[in-house]
Amino acid sequence: MIDDRERSVSDYRKHGFIAGLPALSEDQVTALRADIEQLERNHADGAGGHALDQFFRVNGHVAIPQLAEAARTPAILDMVEAILGPDLLAWSVELFIKKPGSTKTVSWHQDITYWGMGETDDEVTAWIALSDVSIEAGCMRFIPGSHKGGLVTHEDTFADDNLLSRGQKIADVREEDAVHGPLKPGQMSLHHGLCFHASGQNSSNDRRIGLAIRYVTPAVRDHAPGRDWAMPVRGETPCGGWDCIAGPRGLFHPADLALYDRILAGQAQTLAAGAGDKVGMYSQNADRRM
Ligand SMILES: O=C(O)CCC(=O)C(=O)O
């Protein structure tokens, strides 16, 4: 008999995404959202020369314990393990926040375009809703099956109303083929790094908060150039070619802030390649464009 998890994995393999899976309990969502909003109140200026938004948008798990902890959530890992196998690392933990009424959007893109991982199947994003992420609130939409066609050309727009690092976008996506992935608080979607996806404005009255956790396997770096860092979250021998990190020693611990800078500088070589200083997210200078 096919159980729910097998059916979800089979849908994921067929379509390149799946939405509406349980990830966090009501209490866990309430606690995590409260922690994030407390950070916004108490650490509005960020830390170590980086704006808080920069930690939220890239590698938050290196310096913020609650984000590292979220990446170790058993219900999320069980589902990711069913797709990627037993040895798992978190490569990045990020927050995608749209204020009520925000006109910010995410253009059609494939995640792994600039990640230096090739066209791997060994990466998956778990995107967890920390608020009601309805169509009105600007949930993600996906093009089913688009993960099977390889990487396509993206144009870097650097548009201000785009939440992506380069405002990168794929031209010629057939909007009529798109499937929305609305999520209730605590639910998650999973998407393949090659799956075309995008999201719209937040026309709701609440913030739209998504936690994106990028999971990888040790094999991802077998043929990858340069260095990259990831945090083991499950398995016996998860490091492979990754530089393994243990996770934060405390909130904005000085040693973790130094590590954050090293990782950012290393990843910028790949993720900001060819964009000059326009990819603020990977800049050591927090005042530049985010
Ligand atoms: O939060 C969004 O709207 C988009 C997120 C996204 O593109 C991703 O997690 O890969």
mmCIF file with all atom_site columns, C-alpha atoms in Angstrom, residues 14-137:
data_model
loop_
_atom_site.group_PDB
_atom_site.id
_atom_site.type_symbol
_atom_site.label_atom_id
_atom_site.label_alt_id
_atom_site.label_comp_id
_atom_site.label_asym_id
_atom_site.label_entity_id
_atom_site.label_seq_id
_atom_site.pdbx_PDB_ins_code
_atom_site.Cartn_x
_atom_site.Cartn_y
_atom_site.Cartn_z
_atom_site.occupancy
_atom_site.B_iso_or_equiv
_atom_site.pdbx_formal_charge
_atom_site.auth_seq_id
_atom_site.auth_comp_id
_atom_site.auth_asym_id
_atom_site.auth_atom_id
_atom_site.pdbx_PDB_model_num
ATOM 1   C CA . LYS A 1 14  ? 6.764  14.175 -10.987 1.00 0.00 ? 14  LYS A CA 1
ATOM 2   C CA . HIS A 1 15  ? 5.983  17.878 -10.526 1.00 0.00 ? 15  HIS A CA 1
ATOM 3   C CA . GLY A 1 16  ? 9.164  19.266 -8.921  1.00 0.00 ? 16  GLY A CA 1
ATOM 4   C CA . PHE A 1 17  ? 7.227  20.588 -5.908  1.00 0.00 ? 17  PHE A CA 1
ATOM 5   C CA . ILE A 1 18  ? 4.610  19.640 -3.384  1.00 0.00 ? 18  ILE A CA 1
ATOM 6   C CA . ALA A 1 19  ? 2.645  21.936 -1.053  1.00 0.00 ? 19  ALA A CA 1
ATOM 7   C CA . GLY A 1 20  ? 0.520  21.593 2.076   1.00 0.00 ? 20  GLY A CA 1
ATOM 8   C CA . LEU A 1 21  ? 2.679  19.194 4.106   1.00 0.00 ? 21  LEU A CA 1
ATOM 9   C CA . PRO A 1 22  ? 2.729  19.423 7.917   1.00 0.00 ? 22  PRO A CA 1
ATOM 10  C CA . ALA A 1 23  ? 5.985  20.867 9.280   1.00 0.00 ? 23  ALA A CA 1
ATOM 11  C CA . LEU A 1 24  ? 5.516  22.795 12.538  1.00 0.00 ? 24  LEU A CA 1
ATOM 12  C CA . SER A 1 25  ? 2.831  22.558 15.228  1.00 0.00 ? 25  SER A CA 1
ATOM 13  C CA . GLU A 1 26  ? 0.752  25.597 16.126  1.00 0.00 ? 26  GLU A CA 1
ATOM 14  C CA . ASP A 1 27  ? 2.893  26.140 19.223  1.00 0.00 ? 27  ASP A CA 1
ATOM 15  C CA . GLN A 1 28  ? 6.114  25.874 17.222  1.00 0.00 ? 28  GLN A CA 1
ATOM 16  C CA . VAL A 1 29  ? 4.908  28.419 14.658  1.00 0.00 ? 29  VAL A CA 1
ATOM 17  C CA . THR A 1 30  ? 3.762  30.842 17.345  1.00 0.00 ? 30  THR A CA 1
ATOM 18  C CA . ALA A 1 31  ? 7.074  30.535 19.179  1.00 0.00 ? 31  ALA A CA 1
ATOM 19  C CA . LEU A 1 32  ? 9.231  30.924 16.055  1.00 0.00 ? 32  LEU A CA 1
ATOM 20  C CA . ARG A 1 33  ? 7.284  33.914 14.766  1.00 0.00 ? 33  ARG A CA 1
ATOM 21  C CA . ALA A 1 34  ? 7.477  35.529 18.225  1.00 0.00 ? 34  ALA A CA 1
ATOM 22  C CA . ASP A 1 35  ? 11.266 34.931 18.298  1.00 0.00 ? 35  ASP A CA 1
ATOM 23  C CA . ILE A 1 36  ? 11.680 36.514 14.873  1.00 0.00 ? 36  ILE A CA 1
ATOM 24  C CA . GLU A 1 37  ? 9.578  39.529 15.808  1.00 0.00 ? 37  GLU A CA 1
ATOM 25  C CA . GLN A 1 38  ? 11.490 39.897 19.066  1.00 0.00 ? 38  GLN A CA 1
ATOM 26  C CA . LEU A 1 39  ? 14.740 39.930 17.097  1.00 0.00 ? 39  LEU A CA 1
ATOM 27  C CA . GLU A 1 40  ? 13.267 42.674 14.909  1.00 0.00 ? 40  GLU A CA 1
ATOM 28  C CA . ARG A 1 41  ? 12.466 44.725 18.005  1.00 0.00 ? 41  ARG A CA 1
ATOM 29  C CA . ASN A 1 42  ? 15.663 44.088 19.958  1.00 0.00 ? 42  ASN A CA 1
ATOM 30  C CA . HIS A 1 43  ? 18.259 43.842 17.184  1.00 0.00 ? 43  HIS A CA 1
ATOM 31  C CA . ALA A 1 44  ? 16.910 46.263 14.609  1.00 0.00 ? 44  ALA A CA 1
ATOM 32  C CA . ASP A 1 45  ? 20.486 47.400 13.872  1.00 0.00 ? 45  ASP A CA 1
ATOM 33  C CA . GLY A 1 46  ? 21.704 43.874 13.181  1.00 0.00 ? 46  GLY A CA 1
ATOM 34  C CA . ALA A 1 47  ? 25.130 42.744 14.379  1.00 0.00 ? 47  ALA A CA 1
ATOM 35  C CA . GLY A 1 48  ? 28.770 42.569 13.305  1.00 0.00 ? 48  GLY A CA 1
ATOM 36  C CA . GLY A 1 49  ? 28.252 45.258 10.656  1.00 0.00 ? 49  GLY A CA 1
ATOM 37  C CA . HIS A 1 50  ? 25.367 43.401 8.985   1.00 0.00 ? 50  HIS A CA 1
ATOM 38  C CA . ALA A 1 51  ? 21.757 44.542 8.883   1.00 0.00 ? 51  ALA A CA 1
ATOM 39  C CA . LEU A 1 52  ? 19.303 42.149 10.490  1.00 0.00 ? 52  LEU A CA 1
ATOM 40  C CA . ASP A 1 53  ? 17.716 41.715 7.055   1.00 0.00 ? 53  ASP A CA 1
ATOM 41  C CA . GLN A 1 54  ? 20.955 40.309 5.732   1.00 0.00 ? 54  GLN A CA 1
ATOM 42  C CA . PHE A 1 55  ? 20.977 37.565 8.388   1.00 0.00 ? 55  PHE A CA 1
ATOM 43  C CA . PHE A 1 56  ? 17.328 36.949 7.607   1.00 0.00 ? 56  PHE A CA 1
ATOM 44  C CA . ARG A 1 57  ? 17.930 36.653 3.871   1.00 0.00 ? 57  ARG A CA 1
ATOM 45  C CA . VAL A 1 58  ? 21.118 34.628 3.823   1.00 0.00 ? 58  VAL A CA 1
ATOM 46  C CA . ASN A 1 59  ? 22.697 32.064 6.140   1.00 0.00 ? 59  ASN A CA 1
ATOM 47  C CA . GLY A 1 60  ? 20.630 33.007 9.179   1.00 0.00 ? 60  GLY A CA 1
ATOM 48  C CA . HIS A 1 61  ? 21.425 29.609 10.704  1.00 0.00 ? 61  HIS A CA 1
ATOM 49  C CA . VAL A 1 62  ? 25.086 30.607 11.162  1.00 0.00 ? 62  VAL A CA 1
ATOM 50  C CA . ALA A 1 63  ? 24.381 33.291 13.776  1.00 0.00 ? 63  ALA A CA 1
ATOM 51  C CA . ILE A 1 64  ? 20.766 32.899 14.949  1.00 0.00 ? 64  ILE A CA 1
ATOM 52  C CA . PRO A 1 65  ? 20.141 29.769 17.066  1.00 0.00 ? 65  PRO A CA 1
ATOM 53  C CA . GLN A 1 66  ? 16.379 29.624 16.455  1.00 0.00 ? 66  GLN A CA 1
ATOM 54  C CA . LEU A 1 67  ? 16.916 29.438 12.683  1.00 0.00 ? 67  LEU A CA 1
ATOM 55  C CA . ALA A 1 68  ? 19.506 26.668 13.067  1.00 0.00 ? 68  ALA A CA 1
ATOM 56  C CA . GLU A 1 69  ? 17.111 24.814 15.363  1.00 0.00 ? 69  GLU A CA 1
ATOM 57  C CA . ALA A 1 70  ? 14.263 25.117 12.855  1.00 0.00 ? 70  ALA A CA 1
ATOM 58  C CA . ALA A 1 71  ? 16.455 23.320 10.301  1.00 0.00 ? 71  ALA A CA 1
ATOM 59  C CA . ARG A 1 72  ? 16.628 20.345 12.698  1.00 0.00 ? 72  ARG A CA 1
ATOM 60  C CA . THR A 1 73  ? 12.846 19.932 13.038  1.00 0.00 ? 73  THR A CA 1
ATOM 61  C CA . PRO A 1 74  ? 12.133 16.167 12.844  1.00 0.00 ? 74  PRO A CA 1
ATOM 62  C CA . ALA A 1 75  ? 8.906  16.446 10.806  1.00 0.00 ? 75  ALA A CA 1
ATOM 63  C CA . ILE A 1 76  ? 10.709 18.497 8.153   1.00 0.00 ? 76  ILE A CA 1
ATOM 64  C CA . LEU A 1 77  ? 13.756 16.231 8.120   1.00 0.00 ? 77  LEU A CA 1
ATOM 65  C CA . ASP A 1 78  ? 11.651 13.065 7.829   1.00 0.00 ? 78  ASP A CA 1
ATOM 66  C CA . MET A 1 79  ? 10.085 14.374 4.636   1.00 0.00 ? 79  MET A CA 1
ATOM 67  C CA . VAL A 1 80  ? 13.359 15.695 3.233   1.00 0.00 ? 80  VAL A CA 1
ATOM 68  C CA . GLU A 1 81  ? 15.053 12.376 4.040   1.00 0.00 ? 81  GLU A CA 1
ATOM 69  C CA . ALA A 1 82  ? 12.364 10.563 2.052   1.00 0.00 ? 82  ALA A CA 1
ATOM 70  C CA . ILE A 1 83  ? 13.482 12.612 -0.962  1.00 0.00 ? 83  ILE A CA 1
ATOM 71  C CA . LEU A 1 84  ? 17.239 13.055 -0.512  1.00 0.00 ? 84  LEU A CA 1
ATOM 72  C CA . GLY A 1 85  ? 18.228 10.072 1.628   1.00 0.00 ? 85  GLY A CA 1
ATOM 73  C CA . PRO A 1 86  ? 19.654 9.724  5.137   1.00 0.00 ? 86  PRO A CA 1
ATOM 74  C CA . ASP A 1 87  ? 22.612 12.147 5.146   1.00 0.00 ? 87  ASP A CA 1
ATOM 75  C CA . LEU A 1 88  ? 21.409 15.744 5.223   1.00 0.00 ? 88  LEU A CA 1
ATOM 76  C CA . LEU A 1 89  ? 22.901 19.196 5.656   1.00 0.00 ? 89  LEU A CA 1
ATOM 77  C CA . ALA A 1 90  ? 21.316 22.638 5.778   1.00 0.00 ? 90  ALA A CA 1
ATOM 78  C CA . TRP A 1 91  ? 23.096 24.889 3.295   1.00 0.00 ? 91  TRP A CA 1
ATOM 79  C CA . SER A 1 92  ? 21.101 28.053 3.992   1.00 0.00 ? 92  SER A CA 1
ATOM 80  C CA . VAL A 1 93  ? 18.188 29.175 6.145   1.00 0.00 ? 93  VAL A CA 1
ATOM 81  C CA . GLU A 1 94  ? 16.380 32.299 4.953   1.00 0.00 ? 94  GLU A CA 1
ATOM 82  C CA . LEU A 1 95  ? 13.287 34.348 5.691   1.00 0.00 ? 95  LEU A CA 1
ATOM 83  C CA . PHE A 1 96  ? 11.043 35.753 2.970   1.00 0.00 ? 96  PHE A CA 1
ATOM 84  C CA . ILE A 1 97  ? 8.932  38.443 4.599   1.00 0.00 ? 97  ILE A CA 1
ATOM 85  C CA . LYS A 1 98  ? 6.384  40.625 2.837   1.00 0.00 ? 98  LYS A CA 1
ATOM 86  C CA . LYS A 1 99  ? 4.683  43.370 4.844   1.00 0.00 ? 99  LYS A CA 1
ATOM 87  C CA . PRO A 1 100 ? 0.887  43.701 4.659   1.00 0.00 ? 100 PRO A CA 1
ATOM 88  C CA . GLY A 1 101 ? 0.137  45.505 1.399   1.00 0.00 ? 101 GLY A CA 1
ATOM 89  C CA . SER A 1 102 ? 3.703  45.028 0.152   1.00 0.00 ? 102 SER A CA 1
ATOM 90  C CA . THR A 1 103 ? 4.238  45.240 -3.606  1.00 0.00 ? 103 THR A CA 1
ATOM 91  C CA . LYS A 1 104 ? 7.387  43.096 -3.400  1.00 0.00 ? 104 LYS A CA 1
ATOM 92  C CA . THR A 1 105 ? 7.295  40.028 -5.586  1.00 0.00 ? 105 THR A CA 1
ATOM 93  C CA . VAL A 1 106 ? 9.554  37.159 -6.597  1.00 0.00 ? 106 VAL A CA 1
ATOM 94  C CA . SER A 1 107 ? 10.045 36.725 -10.330 1.00 0.00 ? 107 SER A CA 1
ATOM 95  C CA . TRP A 1 108 ? 10.035 33.355 -12.088 1.00 0.00 ? 108 TRP A CA 1
ATOM 96  C CA . HIS A 1 109 ? 13.345 31.652 -11.435 1.00 0.00 ? 109 HIS A CA 1
ATOM 97  C CA . GLN A 1 110 ? 15.181 28.400 -10.764 1.00 0.00 ? 110 GLN A CA 1
ATOM 98  C CA . ASP A 1 111 ? 16.984 28.455 -7.425  1.00 0.00 ? 111 ASP A CA 1
ATOM 99  C CA . ILE A 1 112 ? 20.228 26.773 -8.352  1.00 0.00 ? 112 ILE A CA 1
ATOM 100 C CA . THR A 1 113 ? 21.080 29.090 -11.254 1.00 0.00 ? 113 THR A CA 1
ATOM 101 C CA . TYR A 1 114 ? 23.778 30.908 -9.279  1.00 0.00 ? 114 TYR A CA 1
ATOM 102 C CA . TRP A 1 115 ? 24.514 28.453 -6.485  1.00 0.00 ? 115 TRP A CA 1
ATOM 103 C CA . GLY A 1 116 ? 27.525 26.681 -7.972  1.00 0.00 ? 116 GLY A CA 1
ATOM 104 C CA . MET A 1 117 ? 25.960 23.229 -7.478  1.00 0.00 ? 117 MET A CA 1
ATOM 105 C CA . GLY A 1 118 ? 25.424 22.319 -11.099 1.00 0.00 ? 118 GLY A CA 1
ATOM 106 C CA . GLU A 1 119 ? 22.053 20.816 -12.018 1.00 0.00 ? 119 GLU A CA 1
ATOM 107 C CA . THR A 1 120 ? 21.838 18.587 -8.985  1.00 0.00 ? 120 THR A CA 1
ATOM 108 C CA . ASP A 1 121 ? 18.782 16.637 -7.825  1.00 0.00 ? 121 ASP A CA 1
ATOM 109 C CA . ASP A 1 122 ? 20.364 16.490 -4.370  1.00 0.00 ? 122 ASP A CA 1
ATOM 110 C CA . GLU A 1 123 ? 19.069 19.841 -3.139  1.00 0.00 ? 123 GLU A CA 1
ATOM 111 C CA . VAL A 1 124 ? 15.558 20.621 -1.956  1.00 0.00 ? 124 VAL A CA 1
ATOM 112 C CA . THR A 1 125 ? 14.007 23.695 -0.359  1.00 0.00 ? 125 THR A CA 1
ATOM 113 C CA . ALA A 1 126 ? 11.544 23.282 2.481   1.00 0.00 ? 126 ALA A CA 1
ATOM 114 C CA . TRP A 1 127 ? 9.514  26.510 2.624   1.00 0.00 ? 127 TRP A CA 1
ATOM 115 C CA . ILE A 1 128 ? 7.577  26.762 5.872   1.00 0.00 ? 128 ILE A CA 1
ATOM 116 C CA . ALA A 1 129 ? 4.703  29.205 6.414   1.00 0.00 ? 129 ALA A CA 1
ATOM 117 C CA . LEU A 1 130 ? 4.931  31.199 9.658   1.00 0.00 ? 130 LEU A CA 1
ATOM 118 C CA . SER A 1 131 ? 1.749  33.102 8.788   1.00 0.00 ? 131 SER A CA 1
ATOM 119 C CA . ASP A 1 132 ? -1.286 32.414 6.618   1.00 0.00 ? 132 ASP A CA 1
ATOM 120 C CA . VAL A 1 133 ? 0.357  32.296 3.183   1.00 0.00 ? 133 VAL A CA 1
ATOM 121 C CA . SER A 1 134 ? -2.723 32.463 1.002   1.00 0.00 ? 134 SER A CA 1
ATOM 122 C CA . ILE A 1 135 ? -2.934 33.424 -2.653  1.00 0.00 ? 135 ILE A CA 1
ATOM 123 C CA . GLU A 1 136 ? -3.957 36.905 -1.469  1.00 0.00 ? 136 GLU A CA 1
ATOM 124 C CA . ALA A 1 137 ? -0.877 37.069 0.768   1.00 0.00 ? 137 ALA A CA 1
#
